[in-house]
């Protein structure tokens, strides 16, 4: 790594880069998968890499509690709960969202790991989340806690090296496999994963290409955020490289229903990966990104014979989210026999 940043080791790295023979044959491409669903803590996922660096900063600041934010079924919240448990800290996850009606999926795992979850129904007022965060920090600090706040997805400068490090792994693993000209495809939400990969691949001189697939509407403000985020991390870590905004390649045509609203195509993509390769994707991010990749192959944006590395960013506990489960049950009951 050409950058330096402190981290606390929470997971076993590198994660495997695997070839998917059956799907490759079926889709006419050379398909590989980077198994960041196997980041060995709290049922895994991409946020653990960022949290290794955020944890080091939290410990340095003498924190006793991690506070983060997200949607009702945030994977990032679940992984933050895991990091807090390992570090002997408390954890609070604040969701400006409706309570999902039951303790299941990520919320269940949060509680199993001892984290508190606070739901506040959206009130349509700007700055609601910031206000909630300020109130919670005040409350817990008045009780003697030292709160370390982690923004949504852990996507700030401190979390960035997590995916810079993943880019270094990918560069080495791809060279070993002779696929240095492959394209890495990553589901993109709060952008930290994409930015870490972008900076790592570019700053380390990798020949791998990178495409993000937006899983929620990607408007001009997110485009601006990419530019600002890059400028910020370039300064923080003294990157050697520059980036023109045209170099950020995010596909925005495969959002489908909106954040955490998968449609039938997404579920079909999940079944395909599971039935051909026994790898479980999730409805919010990786299933949607894989459905996007299938569309890109169909549309010729990804050419036959092309080498693709699909980044599995985790999230599979989300299949048990109540509103997803209803759809799964409707489609899958036909294979249940009750004698
Ligand atoms: C958060 C998340 C992403 C997106 O990562 P960002 O860094 O927020 O862009 C992708 N996949 C899963 C499963 C996630 O939980």
XYZ file of C-alpha atoms and ligand atoms in Angstrom:
354
model
C 0.000 0.000 0.000
C 1.339 3.392 -0.981
C -0.710 5.066 1.760
C -0.428 4.702 5.516
C -3.314 4.477 7.964
C -3.731 2.737 11.319
C -6.105 -0.183 11.623
C -7.193 -2.744 14.170
C -7.359 -6.217 12.677
C -10.910 -7.499 12.989
C -11.081 -9.863 10.003
C -8.933 -12.344 8.078
C -7.597 -10.852 4.859
C -7.191 -11.267 1.935
C -10.638 -12.571 1.021
C -10.678 -15.179 -1.793
C -11.018 -14.324 -5.474
C -12.824 -17.283 -7.069
C -13.660 -18.325 -10.629
C -17.326 -19.192 -11.266
C -17.194 -21.916 -13.952
C -20.887 -22.728 -14.373
C -22.126 -19.154 -14.622
C -19.195 -18.222 -16.856
C -20.218 -20.941 -19.307
C -23.840 -19.952 -19.166
C -23.303 -16.192 -19.580
C -20.454 -16.360 -22.096
C -18.118 -14.237 -19.978
C -15.221 -15.072 -17.640
C -16.829 -14.432 -14.273
C -14.889 -14.189 -11.015
C -16.167 -13.243 -7.581
C -14.327 -11.434 -4.791
C -15.700 -12.874 -1.569
C -16.052 -9.864 0.712
C -19.149 -11.583 2.053
C -16.581 -13.755 3.881
C -15.090 -11.049 6.063
C -15.274 -13.370 9.068
C -17.128 -11.268 11.657
C -20.799 -10.542 12.372
C -21.830 -12.513 9.233
C -19.504 -10.513 7.007
C -19.749 -7.808 4.391
C -17.908 -4.832 2.986
C -18.278 -2.505 5.983
C -15.884 -4.624 8.067
C -12.937 -3.405 5.982
C -13.799 0.232 6.636
C -14.486 -0.522 10.291
C -10.934 -1.834 10.828
C -9.705 1.719 10.189
C -12.605 3.472 11.926
C -12.063 1.230 14.976
C -8.422 2.317 15.232
C -9.540 5.953 15.257
C -12.286 5.256 17.819
C -9.817 3.538 20.165
C -7.309 6.363 19.717
C -10.000 8.813 20.785
C -10.877 6.771 23.872
C -14.406 5.940 22.700
C -16.677 3.710 24.770
C -19.526 3.625 22.245
C -19.923 3.495 18.467
C -22.916 5.371 17.079
C -23.906 5.002 13.455
C -26.875 5.591 11.157
C -28.652 3.770 8.346
C -31.919 2.373 7.024
C -34.030 0.019 9.132
C -32.084 -3.041 7.942
C -28.649 -1.455 7.599
C -25.883 -3.998 6.982
C -23.411 -1.347 8.032
C -25.166 -1.061 11.406
C -24.939 -4.825 11.917
C -21.218 -4.846 11.134
C -20.657 -1.824 13.385
C -22.406 -3.788 16.146
C -19.910 -6.599 15.493
C -16.897 -4.291 15.618
C -18.165 -2.728 18.858
C -18.658 -6.160 20.442
C -15.086 -7.185 19.527
C -13.677 -3.916 20.870
C -15.645 -4.125 24.131
C -17.621 -0.998 23.269
C -21.336 -0.254 23.290
C -23.159 0.346 20.018
C -26.194 2.371 19.006
C -27.678 2.280 15.496
C -29.959 5.209 14.657
C -32.439 4.651 11.828
C -34.597 7.398 10.403
C -37.009 4.779 9.162
C -40.104 2.868 10.194
C -39.712 -0.064 12.560
C -39.982 -3.146 10.296
C -42.646 -4.661 12.532
C -40.554 -7.486 13.970
C -37.069 -8.267 15.207
C -35.607 -10.078 12.199
C -32.737 -10.043 9.685
C -30.109 -7.407 10.586
C -32.140 -5.968 13.454
C -32.184 -9.401 15.095
C -28.422 -9.747 14.660
C -27.883 -6.225 16.062
C -29.757 -7.176 19.215
C -28.070 -10.583 19.476
C -24.729 -8.739 19.453
C -26.000 -6.348 22.123
C -26.417 -3.176 20.063
C -29.314 -0.794 20.662
C -31.413 0.238 17.672
C -33.344 3.534 17.620
C -36.086 4.025 15.028
C -37.552 7.420 14.223
C -40.211 7.544 11.486
C -39.268 9.986 8.695
C -40.916 13.371 9.324
C -39.976 14.952 6.006
C -37.921 17.680 7.689
C -34.455 18.372 6.296
C -31.650 17.450 8.666
C -33.761 14.954 10.638
C -30.950 12.415 10.815
C -28.340 14.964 11.941
C -30.689 16.223 14.632
C -31.351 12.699 15.894
C -27.609 11.982 15.968
C -26.913 15.193 17.949
C -29.631 14.332 20.473
C -28.370 10.780 20.923
C -24.746 11.877 21.348
C -25.858 14.394 23.989
C -27.935 11.767 25.783
C -25.203 9.133 25.940
C -22.402 11.575 26.753
C -24.459 12.921 29.659
C -24.529 9.300 30.890
C -20.724 9.229 30.824
C -20.118 7.532 27.464
C -17.517 8.732 24.983
C -19.363 8.434 21.672
C -17.558 7.858 18.367
C -19.816 8.761 15.447
C -19.527 6.842 12.167
C -21.390 8.372 9.203
C -23.617 6.314 6.919
C -21.807 3.321 5.414
C -18.545 4.312 7.132
C -17.909 6.290 3.944
C -15.583 9.032 5.095
C -11.833 9.634 4.799
C -11.032 7.401 7.766
C -12.939 4.422 6.342
C -11.599 4.831 2.791
C -8.379 2.777 3.203
C -10.495 -0.348 3.781
C -11.286 -0.546 0.081
C -7.935 0.864 -0.975
C -6.538 -2.247 0.701
C -9.063 -4.425 -1.139
C -7.874 -2.869 -4.421
C -4.309 -3.909 -3.529
C -5.509 -7.479 -2.904
C -7.412 -7.503 -6.192
C -4.389 -6.211 -8.133
C -2.188 -8.994 -6.786
C -4.801 -11.759 -7.097
C -5.791 -10.725 -10.620
C -2.155 -10.671 -11.748
C -1.662 -14.158 -10.305
C -4.703 -15.424 -12.241
C -3.631 -13.641 -15.435
C -6.742 -11.436 -15.502
C -5.120 -8.037 -14.958
C -7.386 -6.490 -17.623
C -10.666 -7.525 -15.933
C -13.411 -5.107 -14.863
C -14.365 -5.004 -11.189
C -18.107 -4.521 -10.633
C -19.292 -3.197 -7.272
C -22.728 -2.330 -5.879
C -22.629 1.360 -4.958
C -24.607 3.024 -2.173
C -22.839 5.513 0.110
C -19.839 5.433 -2.303
C -17.065 4.540 0.171
C -16.447 1.129 -1.382
C -16.268 2.566 -4.886
C -13.983 5.421 -3.805
C -11.578 3.140 -1.930
C -11.343 0.807 -4.933
C -10.946 3.725 -7.345
C -8.138 5.310 -5.318
C -6.408 2.002 -4.686
C -6.466 0.788 -8.295
C -5.368 4.157 -9.653
C -2.754 5.059 -7.056
C -1.176 1.579 -7.209
C -1.080 1.618 -11.022
C -3.399 -1.373 -11.532
C -4.698 -2.186 -15.022
C -8.021 -3.414 -13.603
C -11.070 -1.360 -14.615
C -13.866 -0.402 -12.239
C -17.630 -0.023 -12.674
C -20.035 0.872 -9.891
C -23.693 -0.097 -10.136
C -25.929 2.360 -8.287
C -28.536 0.620 -6.136
C -30.485 3.807 -5.379
C -31.168 6.906 -7.501
C -27.816 8.497 -8.380
C -28.453 12.196 -8.831
C -26.148 15.159 -9.497
C -25.452 15.611 -5.783
C -23.966 12.110 -5.623
C -21.881 12.871 -8.692
C -20.586 15.983 -6.881
C -19.991 13.907 -3.785
C -17.630 11.650 -5.780
C -15.525 14.643 -6.815
C -15.484 16.151 -3.316
C -14.743 12.804 -1.677
C -11.827 12.170 -4.028
C -10.372 15.636 -3.392
C -10.670 15.072 0.331
C -8.973 11.645 0.425
C -6.279 12.804 -2.006
C -5.353 15.501 0.488
C -5.693 13.314 3.589
C -3.530 10.482 2.251
C -1.321 12.400 -0.206
C -2.360 10.335 -3.228
C -0.043 10.630 -6.240
C -2.883 10.452 -8.759
C -5.536 12.884 -9.970
C -9.042 12.084 -11.187
C -11.208 13.762 -13.750
C -14.949 13.431 -12.921
C -15.389 11.579 -16.248
C -13.267 8.737 -14.838
C -15.889 7.828 -12.221
C -17.869 5.116 -13.952
C -21.172 4.482 -12.191
C -24.007 2.713 -14.031
C -27.262 4.391 -12.998
C -29.767 2.483 -15.161
C -30.233 -0.534 -12.890
C -31.713 1.023 -9.747
C -35.094 -0.646 -10.362
C -37.560 0.182 -7.575
C -35.282 2.404 -5.445
C -33.291 1.772 -2.264
C -33.985 -1.691 -0.827
C -36.823 -2.233 -3.313
C -35.785 -5.219 -5.403
C -38.088 -6.338 -8.185
C -38.581 -9.762 -9.695
C -35.383 -9.438 -11.796
C -33.358 -9.034 -8.613
C -34.867 -12.133 -7.046
C -34.250 -14.061 -10.283
C -30.602 -12.956 -10.187
C -30.373 -14.162 -6.590
C -31.828 -17.572 -7.566
C -29.434 -17.855 -10.521
C -26.286 -17.258 -8.415
C -27.574 -19.581 -5.677
C -28.610 -22.422 -8.016
C -25.466 -22.363 -10.190
C -22.741 -21.449 -7.689
C -24.295 -21.871 -4.196
C -23.440 -18.272 -3.300
C -26.139 -16.217 -1.600
C -26.596 -12.614 -2.743
C -28.803 -10.046 -1.015
C -31.937 -8.172 -2.187
C -30.758 -4.610 -1.436
C -27.280 -4.487 -3.005
C -25.572 -7.521 -4.521
C -28.689 -9.099 -6.049
C -29.493 -5.770 -7.660
C -25.924 -5.300 -8.911
C -25.859 -8.847 -10.305
C -29.217 -8.264 -12.029
C -27.596 -5.116 -13.471
C -24.624 -7.146 -14.727
C -27.011 -9.633 -16.388
C -28.717 -6.699 -18.142
C -25.361 -5.286 -19.223
C -24.452 -8.657 -20.767
C -27.820 -8.809 -22.548
C -27.426 -5.225 -23.809
C -23.865 -5.834 -25.027
C -22.352 -3.292 -22.600
C -20.407 -6.269 -21.270
C -19.082 -8.216 -24.262
C -18.944 -11.976 -24.680
C -15.601 -13.298 -23.419
C -15.027 -10.277 -21.191
C -13.408 -10.804 -17.790
C -15.530 -9.592 -14.896
C -14.749 -9.603 -11.180
C -18.012 -9.255 -9.273
C -17.411 -7.889 -5.783
C -19.648 -9.697 -3.294
C -20.130 -7.024 -0.667
C -22.243 -9.247 1.627
C -25.685 -8.379 2.948
C -27.278 -11.845 2.841
C -28.972 -11.515 6.274
C -31.255 -9.061 4.441
C -33.102 -11.915 2.728
C -35.008 -12.319 6.007
C -36.324 -8.746 5.983
C -40.133 -9.012 6.335
C -41.047 -7.191 3.091
C -38.582 -9.285 1.055
C -39.612 -12.518 2.711
C -43.226 -12.049 1.593
C -42.086 -11.993 -2.051
C -39.719 -14.921 -1.618
C -42.469 -16.955 -0.006
C -44.850 -16.185 -2.846
C -42.314 -17.380 -5.427
C -40.843 -20.337 -3.558
C -43.798 -22.013 -1.800
C -44.299 -24.213 -4.853
C -41.267 -26.264 -3.772
C -42.489 -26.836 -0.237
C -44.369 -30.097 0.359
C -46.106 -30.683 3.660
C -46.960 -34.356 4.070
C -23.225 -0.826 2.142
C -23.267 -1.920 1.153
C -22.865 -1.719 -0.177
C -22.465 -0.369 -0.715
O -21.250 0.086 -0.223
P -21.011 1.654 -0.127
O -19.639 1.778 0.373
O -22.057 2.185 0.826
O -21.212 2.227 -1.489
C -22.884 -2.784 -1.051
N -23.294 -4.007 -0.643
C -23.705 -4.237 0.620
C -24.178 -5.607 0.951
C -23.706 -3.206 1.557
O -24.133 -3.465 2.809
